[in-house]
């Protein structure tokens, strides 16, 4: 197996302390947002044998195993991350596989450069994802009942919000949510900036459940995403709890440290809380306007001690081992590729001792035994 050297991405919303604390190193003072583990071409992990993407390109069946290559092609189908949100990420949704394939083909045919700011589909893959909290983790996920959103907006007492409140009381609920989000994202920018400023001031005075929206406005003044966020369910994950985000579900991460795994894609449709391009027509086509409470996942334990986060996605499977002192070794040998990430203690993967934040790549078919004490996340595929 290969010890991984991983890149930390310095996005502006990243925490300055959370990833350094996990790794046991001094903060640099700069934001450290995501540590990537995998073979994504933007920041592939490195090994003593070379970069992980180069190793896979040279021998996909040897590294990934025939079952994975037959099902997903000659690439590692997932990207594993440690994500540290010190400020809110953009409000966003992801396409399903058919939408991604059609959108990517259309933009390719139109000759839109892959790095163009208005390019929506960077690739032809979907991007389901799972976030598992390492610390209390705050986010927004899926639409709340429109009547609840109406009450939240009405409590601000802002006259220019009354039309949105009235729309949210209309039926059917899906149409009401679609109309309000459309109206927010297509409103006159100057008028919207004034409305957001009034709403933020009122939210700051009210506090309580409105406080998070005042905080959003502090980070993104005049952004209609502040109001769009009020249409969504707030969710707090405790350590060990997770949230699965399928296609079309609007969401945003607000704060906290977590382990994230996703299908290997860069396709993001933004809804707000960002200075980047928002493709409103495509967003409205992709988003699922279905009010529903977010489902918080807790791992299902097996006799081997492996705790699995069950999702409907085959590109990745995330599980966890919490190994007490004296626990017997666990055989993890598999016909599929694996990444093992330690987050506590000093467990051993084979002969490799892992400190918190360290990881290894285990090629398909290679003998892998987990021993020692600590907490380890296991990322693999269903093939």
Coordinates of C-alpha atoms in Angstrom, one line a residue:
X1 CA 0.0 0.0 0.0
X2 CA 1.0 3.6 -0.6
X3 CA 1.3 6.3 2.0
X4 CA -0.3 9.4 0.5
X5 CA 1.0 13.0 0.4
X6 CA -2.1 15.2 0.0
X7 CA -2.7 18.7 -1.2
X8 CA -4.6 21.2 1.1
X9 CA -6.7 23.7 -1.0
X10 CA -6.6 27.3 0.4
X11 CA -10.1 28.4 -0.5
X12 CA -11.2 31.7 1.1
X13 CA -14.0 30.0 3.1
X14 CA -11.6 27.6 4.8
X15 CA -10.9 27.5 8.5
X16 CA -7.4 28.7 9.5
X17 CA -7.1 26.2 12.4
X18 CA -9.2 23.1 11.9
X19 CA -7.0 21.1 9.5
X20 CA -3.8 22.1 11.2
X21 CA -5.2 21.0 14.6
X22 CA -6.2 17.6 13.0
X23 CA -2.7 17.2 11.5
X24 CA -1.0 18.4 14.7
X25 CA 0.9 21.3 13.0
X26 CA 1.0 25.0 13.5
X27 CA -1.5 27.1 11.6
X28 CA 0.0 29.3 8.9
X29 CA -2.7 32.0 9.3
X30 CA -4.0 31.3 5.8
X31 CA -7.4 29.5 5.2
X32 CA -7.1 25.7 4.8
X33 CA -10.3 24.5 3.3
X34 CA -10.0 21.0 1.9
X35 CA -7.4 18.2 2.0
X36 CA -7.9 16.1 -1.1
X37 CA -7.2 12.3 -1.2
X38 CA -7.5 10.6 -4.5
X39 CA -6.6 10.9 -8.2
X40 CA -8.4 14.1 -9.2
X41 CA -6.3 15.8 -11.9
X42 CA -6.6 19.1 -10.1
X43 CA -4.6 17.9 -7.0
X44 CA -3.8 14.2 -7.2
X45 CA -2.3 12.6 -4.1
X46 CA 1.4 11.7 -4.3
X47 CA 3.1 8.4 -3.4
X48 CA 6.7 7.1 -3.4
X49 CA 5.8 5.5 -6.8
X50 CA 4.5 8.7 -8.3
X51 CA 1.2 10.6 -8.4
X52 CA -1.8 8.5 -7.9
X53 CA -3.4 9.5 -11.2
X54 CA -0.3 8.6 -13.0
X55 CA -0.1 5.2 -11.3
X56 CA -3.7 4.5 -12.3
X57 CA -3.3 5.7 -15.8
X58 CA -0.3 3.3 -16.2
X59 CA -2.1 0.2 -14.9
X60 CA -5.8 0.8 -14.2
X61 CA -6.7 -2.9 -13.7
X62 CA -3.7 -3.5 -11.4
X63 CA -4.5 -0.4 -9.2
X64 CA -8.3 -0.4 -9.3
X65 CA -9.2 -4.0 -10.0
X66 CA -11.2 -5.4 -12.9
X67 CA -14.6 -5.0 -11.2
X68 CA -14.1 -1.3 -10.7
X69 CA -12.7 -0.7 -14.2
X70 CA -15.5 -2.7 -15.8
X71 CA -18.1 -0.6 -13.9
X72 CA -16.6 2.9 -13.8
X73 CA -13.8 2.9 -16.3
X74 CA -10.1 3.4 -15.8
X75 CA -10.3 6.0 -13.1
X76 CA -10.7 6.2 -9.4
X77 CA -14.5 7.0 -9.2
X78 CA -14.4 8.9 -5.9
X79 CA -12.6 11.8 -4.2
X80 CA -12.1 11.8 -0.5
X81 CA -11.6 15.0 1.4
X82 CA -11.2 16.5 4.9
X83 CA -13.3 19.7 4.7
X84 CA -13.0 22.6 7.1
X85 CA -15.6 25.4 6.7
X86 CA -14.7 28.5 8.6
X87 CA -17.2 30.5 6.5
X88 CA -20.2 29.5 4.5
X89 CA -19.7 27.7 1.1
X90 CA -21.9 28.6 -1.9
X91 CA -25.5 27.5 -2.0
X92 CA -25.5 24.8 -4.7
X93 CA -27.0 21.7 -6.3
X94 CA -25.6 18.9 -8.5
X95 CA -27.1 17.3 -11.7
X96 CA -28.0 13.7 -12.0
X97 CA -26.0 11.5 -14.5
X98 CA -28.2 12.0 -17.5
X99 CA -28.3 15.8 -16.9
X100 CA -24.5 16.0 -16.6
X101 CA -24.0 14.0 -19.8
X102 CA -26.4 16.1 -21.8
X103 CA -25.2 19.4 -20.3
X104 CA -21.5 18.5 -20.9
X105 CA -22.2 17.4 -24.5
X106 CA -24.1 20.7 -25.2
X107 CA -21.4 22.9 -23.8
X108 CA -18.7 21.0 -25.7
X109 CA -20.7 21.3 -28.9
X110 CA -21.1 25.1 -28.2
X111 CA -17.3 25.4 -27.9
X112 CA -17.4 26.8 -24.4
X113 CA -13.8 26.6 -22.9
X114 CA -13.6 24.2 -20.0
X115 CA -12.2 27.0 -17.8
X116 CA -14.7 29.7 -18.9
X117 CA -16.3 31.4 -15.9
X118 CA -19.8 30.7 -17.4
X119 CA -19.1 27.0 -18.0
X120 CA -21.5 24.8 -15.9
X121 CA -20.6 21.3 -16.9
X122 CA -16.9 20.6 -16.4
X123 CA -17.4 16.9 -17.1
X124 CA -20.0 14.3 -17.9
X125 CA -20.4 12.8 -14.4
X126 CA -22.9 13.3 -11.6
X127 CA -21.7 14.4 -8.1
X128 CA -23.5 12.7 -5.2
X129 CA -21.7 13.4 -2.0
X130 CA -21.6 12.5 1.7
X131 CA -20.3 14.6 4.6
X132 CA -19.5 13.0 7.9
X133 CA -19.0 15.4 10.9
X134 CA -15.7 15.3 12.9
X135 CA -16.9 18.3 15.0
X136 CA -20.4 19.8 15.3
X137 CA -21.2 20.7 11.7
X138 CA -23.7 23.3 10.5
X139 CA -25.4 23.2 7.1
X140 CA -28.5 23.8 5.0
X141 CA -30.1 20.9 3.1
X142 CA -33.2 20.6 1.0
X143 CA -36.3 22.7 1.0
X144 CA -38.3 23.3 4.2
X145 CA -42.1 23.4 4.1
X146 CA -43.1 26.6 2.2
X147 CA -45.3 27.7 5.1
X148 CA -42.4 27.5 7.5
X149 CA -40.2 29.6 5.1
X150 CA -43.1 32.1 4.8
X151 CA -43.2 32.5 8.6
X152 CA -39.5 33.0 8.8
X153 CA -39.5 35.7 6.1
X154 CA -42.7 37.4 7.5
X155 CA -41.1 37.7 10.9
X156 CA -38.5 40.0 9.5
X157 CA -41.2 42.7 8.9
X158 CA -39.6 43.8 5.6
X159 CA -42.3 45.2 3.2
X160 CA -40.4 44.1 0.0
X161 CA -40.5 40.5 1.2
X162 CA -44.4 40.3 1.4
X163 CA -44.8 39.2 -2.3
X164 CA -42.5 36.2 -1.5
X165 CA -44.4 35.4 1.6
X166 CA -47.7 35.4 -0.4
X167 CA -46.2 33.2 -3.0
X168 CA -45.0 30.7 -0.4
X169 CA -48.6 30.2 0.8
X170 CA -49.7 29.2 -2.8
X171 CA -50.3 25.6 -3.9
X172 CA -48.9 23.2 -5.0
X173 CA -45.9 23.6 -2.8
X174 CA -43.3 22.6 -5.4
X175 CA -44.6 25.4 -7.7
X176 CA -44.5 27.9 -4.9
X177 CA -40.9 27.1 -4.1
X178 CA -39.9 27.3 -7.8
X179 CA -41.6 30.7 -8.2
X180 CA -39.9 32.2 -5.2
X181 CA -36.4 30.9 -6.0
X182 CA -36.8 32.1 -9.6
X183 CA -38.0 35.6 -8.4
X184 CA -35.1 35.9 -6.0
X185 CA -32.5 35.1 -8.5
X186 CA -33.9 37.2 -11.3
X187 CA -34.9 40.3 -9.4
X188 CA -33.3 43.7 -10.1
X189 CA -29.8 43.6 -8.4
X190 CA -30.1 47.0 -6.8
X191 CA -33.6 46.4 -5.4
X192 CA -32.5 42.9 -4.2
X193 CA -29.4 44.4 -2.5
X194 CA -31.6 46.8 -0.6
X195 CA -34.0 44.0 0.4
X196 CA -31.2 41.8 1.6
X197 CA -29.7 44.7 3.7
X198 CA -33.1 45.3 5.4
X199 CA -33.6 41.6 6.0
X200 CA -30.1 41.2 7.4
X201 CA -30.6 44.1 9.8
X202 CA -34.0 42.7 11.0
X203 CA -32.4 39.2 11.3
X204 CA -29.6 40.6 13.5
X205 CA -32.2 42.3 15.8
X206 CA -34.3 39.2 16.1
X207 CA -31.5 36.8 16.7
X208 CA -32.5 33.2 17.6
X209 CA -33.2 31.1 14.5
X210 CA -32.7 34.3 12.3
X211 CA -29.1 34.7 13.5
X212 CA -27.6 32.4 10.9
X213 CA -29.0 34.5 8.1
X214 CA -27.6 37.7 9.6
X215 CA -24.3 35.9 9.6
X216 CA -24.7 34.8 6.0
X217 CA -25.4 38.5 5.0
X218 CA -22.2 39.5 6.9
X219 CA -20.2 37.2 4.6
X220 CA -22.3 37.8 1.4
X221 CA -23.9 41.3 1.6
X222 CA -26.6 42.0 -1.0
X223 CA -26.5 38.4 -2.2
X224 CA -30.0 37.0 -2.9
X225 CA -28.7 33.6 -1.6
X226 CA -29.2 35.0 1.9
X227 CA -32.9 34.9 1.3
X228 CA -32.8 31.7 -0.7
X229 CA -31.1 30.1 2.3
X230 CA -34.2 30.8 4.3
X231 CA -36.1 28.4 2.0
X232 CA -33.9 25.5 3.2
X233 CA -33.8 23.3 6.2
X234 CA -31.0 24.0 8.7
X235 CA -29.2 20.9 10.0
X236 CA -26.6 20.3 12.7
X237 CA -24.5 17.1 12.6
X238 CA -22.9 15.8 15.7
X239 CA -19.5 14.0 15.4
X240 CA -20.1 10.7 13.6
X241 CA -23.3 11.7 12.0
X242 CA -23.5 12.2 8.2
X243 CA -25.6 13.8 5.5
X244 CA -26.1 12.3 2.0
X245 CA -26.7 14.8 -0.8
X246 CA -28.2 13.4 -4.0
X247 CA -28.9 15.0 -7.3
X248 CA -31.0 18.2 -7.4
X249 CA -30.9 18.8 -3.6
X250 CA -29.9 22.4 -2.8
X251 CA -27.5 22.6 0.1
X252 CA -24.7 24.7 1.7
X253 CA -22.1 23.9 4.3
X254 CA -21.8 26.7 6.9
X255 CA -19.2 25.7 9.5
X256 CA -17.4 22.7 11.0
X257 CA -14.9 20.0 10.2
X258 CA -15.9 16.8 8.4
X259 CA -14.8 13.9 6.1
X260 CA -16.4 14.3 2.7
X261 CA -16.6 11.8 -0.1
X262 CA -18.1 12.3 -3.6
X263 CA -18.2 11.0 -7.1
X264 CA -15.3 12.4 -9.0
X265 CA -16.9 15.4 -10.7
X266 CA -16.7 19.2 -10.7
X267 CA -20.3 19.8 -11.8
X268 CA -21.8 22.5 -9.5
X269 CA -24.9 24.6 -10.1
X270 CA -24.8 27.6 -7.8
X271 CA -27.9 29.2 -6.2
X272 CA -26.3 32.0 -4.3
X273 CA -23.8 33.0 -1.6
X274 CA -21.1 33.3 -4.3
X275 CA -19.6 35.9 -6.6
X276 CA -19.4 33.2 -9.3
X277 CA -21.7 32.6 -12.3
X278 CA -25.2 31.4 -11.6
X279 CA -26.9 29.7 -14.6
X280 CA -30.5 30.3 -13.5
X281 CA -32.3 28.4 -16.3
X282 CA -30.1 25.3 -15.8
X283 CA -30.3 25.6 -12.1
X284 CA -34.2 25.6 -12.2
X285 CA -34.1 22.6 -14.5
X286 CA -31.9 20.6 -12.1
X287 CA -33.2 21.5 -8.7
X288 CA -35.8 19.3 -7.1
X289 CA -38.4 21.5 -5.6
X290 CA -39.6 18.9 -3.0
X291 CA -39.9 19.9 0.6
X292 CA -38.5 17.3 2.9
X293 CA -36.7 17.0 6.2
X294 CA -33.0 16.2 5.8
X295 CA -32.1 12.6 6.7
X296 CA -29.2 12.4 9.1
X297 CA -27.3 9.2 8.7
X298 CA -25.7 7.2 11.5
X299 CA -23.4 4.3 10.7
X300 CA -24.6 0.8 10.7
X301 CA -22.3 -1.5 12.7
X302 CA -21.2 -5.0 11.4
X303 CA -19.7 -7.9 13.4
X304 CA -16.2 -6.9 12.1
X305 CA -16.5 -3.5 13.8
X306 CA -16.9 -1.7 10.5
X307 CA -19.6 1.0 10.7
X308 CA -21.0 1.7 7.2
X309 CA -22.8 4.9 6.0
X310 CA -25.4 3.4 3.7
X311 CA -26.1 5.5 0.5
X312 CA -27.6 4.6 -2.9
X313 CA -24.4 5.5 -4.7
X314 CA -22.0 2.9 -6.1
X315 CA -19.1 5.3 -6.9
X316 CA -18.2 5.4 -3.2
X317 CA -18.8 3.6 0.0
X318 CA -17.7 5.3 3.3
X319 CA -17.3 3.4 6.5
X320 CA -15.6 3.9 9.9
X321 CA -13.6 1.8 12.4
X322 CA -13.4 3.0 16.0
X323 CA -10.8 0.7 17.4
X324 CA -10.4 0.4 21.2
X325 CA -7.2 -0.7 22.9
X326 CA -6.5 -4.4 22.3
X327 CA -8.9 -4.8 19.4
X328 CA -8.1 -7.8 17.1
X329 CA -6.7 -6.9 13.6
X330 CA -9.3 -6.6 10.8
X331 CA -8.7 -7.9 7.3
X332 CA -9.7 -5.3 4.8
X333 CA -8.3 -7.0 1.6
X334 CA -10.7 -6.2 -1.2
X335 CA -11.1 -6.6 -5.0
X336 CA -11.7 -2.8 -5.2
X337 CA -9.4 0.2 -4.5
X338 CA -9.4 1.7 -1.0
X339 CA -8.2 4.8 0.8
X340 CA -7.8 4.6 4.6
X341 CA -7.8 7.9 6.5
X342 CA -6.9 8.1 10.2
X343 CA -8.6 10.9 12.2
X344 CA -7.6 9.9 15.8
X345 CA -5.0 7.7 17.6
X346 CA -2.2 5.8 15.8
X347 CA -3.7 2.9 14.0
X348 CA -1.7 0.8 11.6
X349 CA -2.6 -0.1 8.0
X350 CA -0.4 -3.1 7.3
X351 CA 3.0 -1.9 8.4
X352 CA 2.2 1.8 8.0
X353 CA 1.4 3.7 11.2
X354 CA -1.0 6.5 10.7
X355 CA -1.2 9.7 12.7
X356 CA -4.4 11.8 12.6
X357 CA -4.9 13.2 9.1
X358 CA -2.6 10.7 7.4
X359 CA -3.8 8.2 4.8
X360 CA -2.9 5.3 2.5
X361 CA -4.0 4.0 -0.9
X362 CA -4.6 0.3 -1.0
X363 CA -4.6 -1.1 -4.6
X364 CA -7.3 -3.7 -5.4
X365 CA -6.3 -7.2 -4.3
X366 CA -3.5 -6.1 -2.0
X367 CA -3.5 -7.6 1.4
X368 CA -4.7 -4.9 3.9
X369 CA -4.9 -5.4 7.7
X370 CA -6.0 -2.7 10.1
X371 CA -4.6 -2.9 13.6
X372 CA -3.8 -0.7 16.6
X373 CA -5.9 1.9 18.3
X374 CA -7.8 4.9 16.8
X375 CA -10.4 5.9 14.4
X376 CA -10.1 5.2 10.6
X377 CA -12.4 6.0 7.7
X378 CA -12.4 3.6 4.8
X379 CA -13.3 4.8 1.3
X380 CA -13.9 2.3 -1.4
X381 CA -16.4 1.6 -4.3
X382 CA -19.3 -0.8 -4.8
X383 CA -18.4 -2.9 -7.8

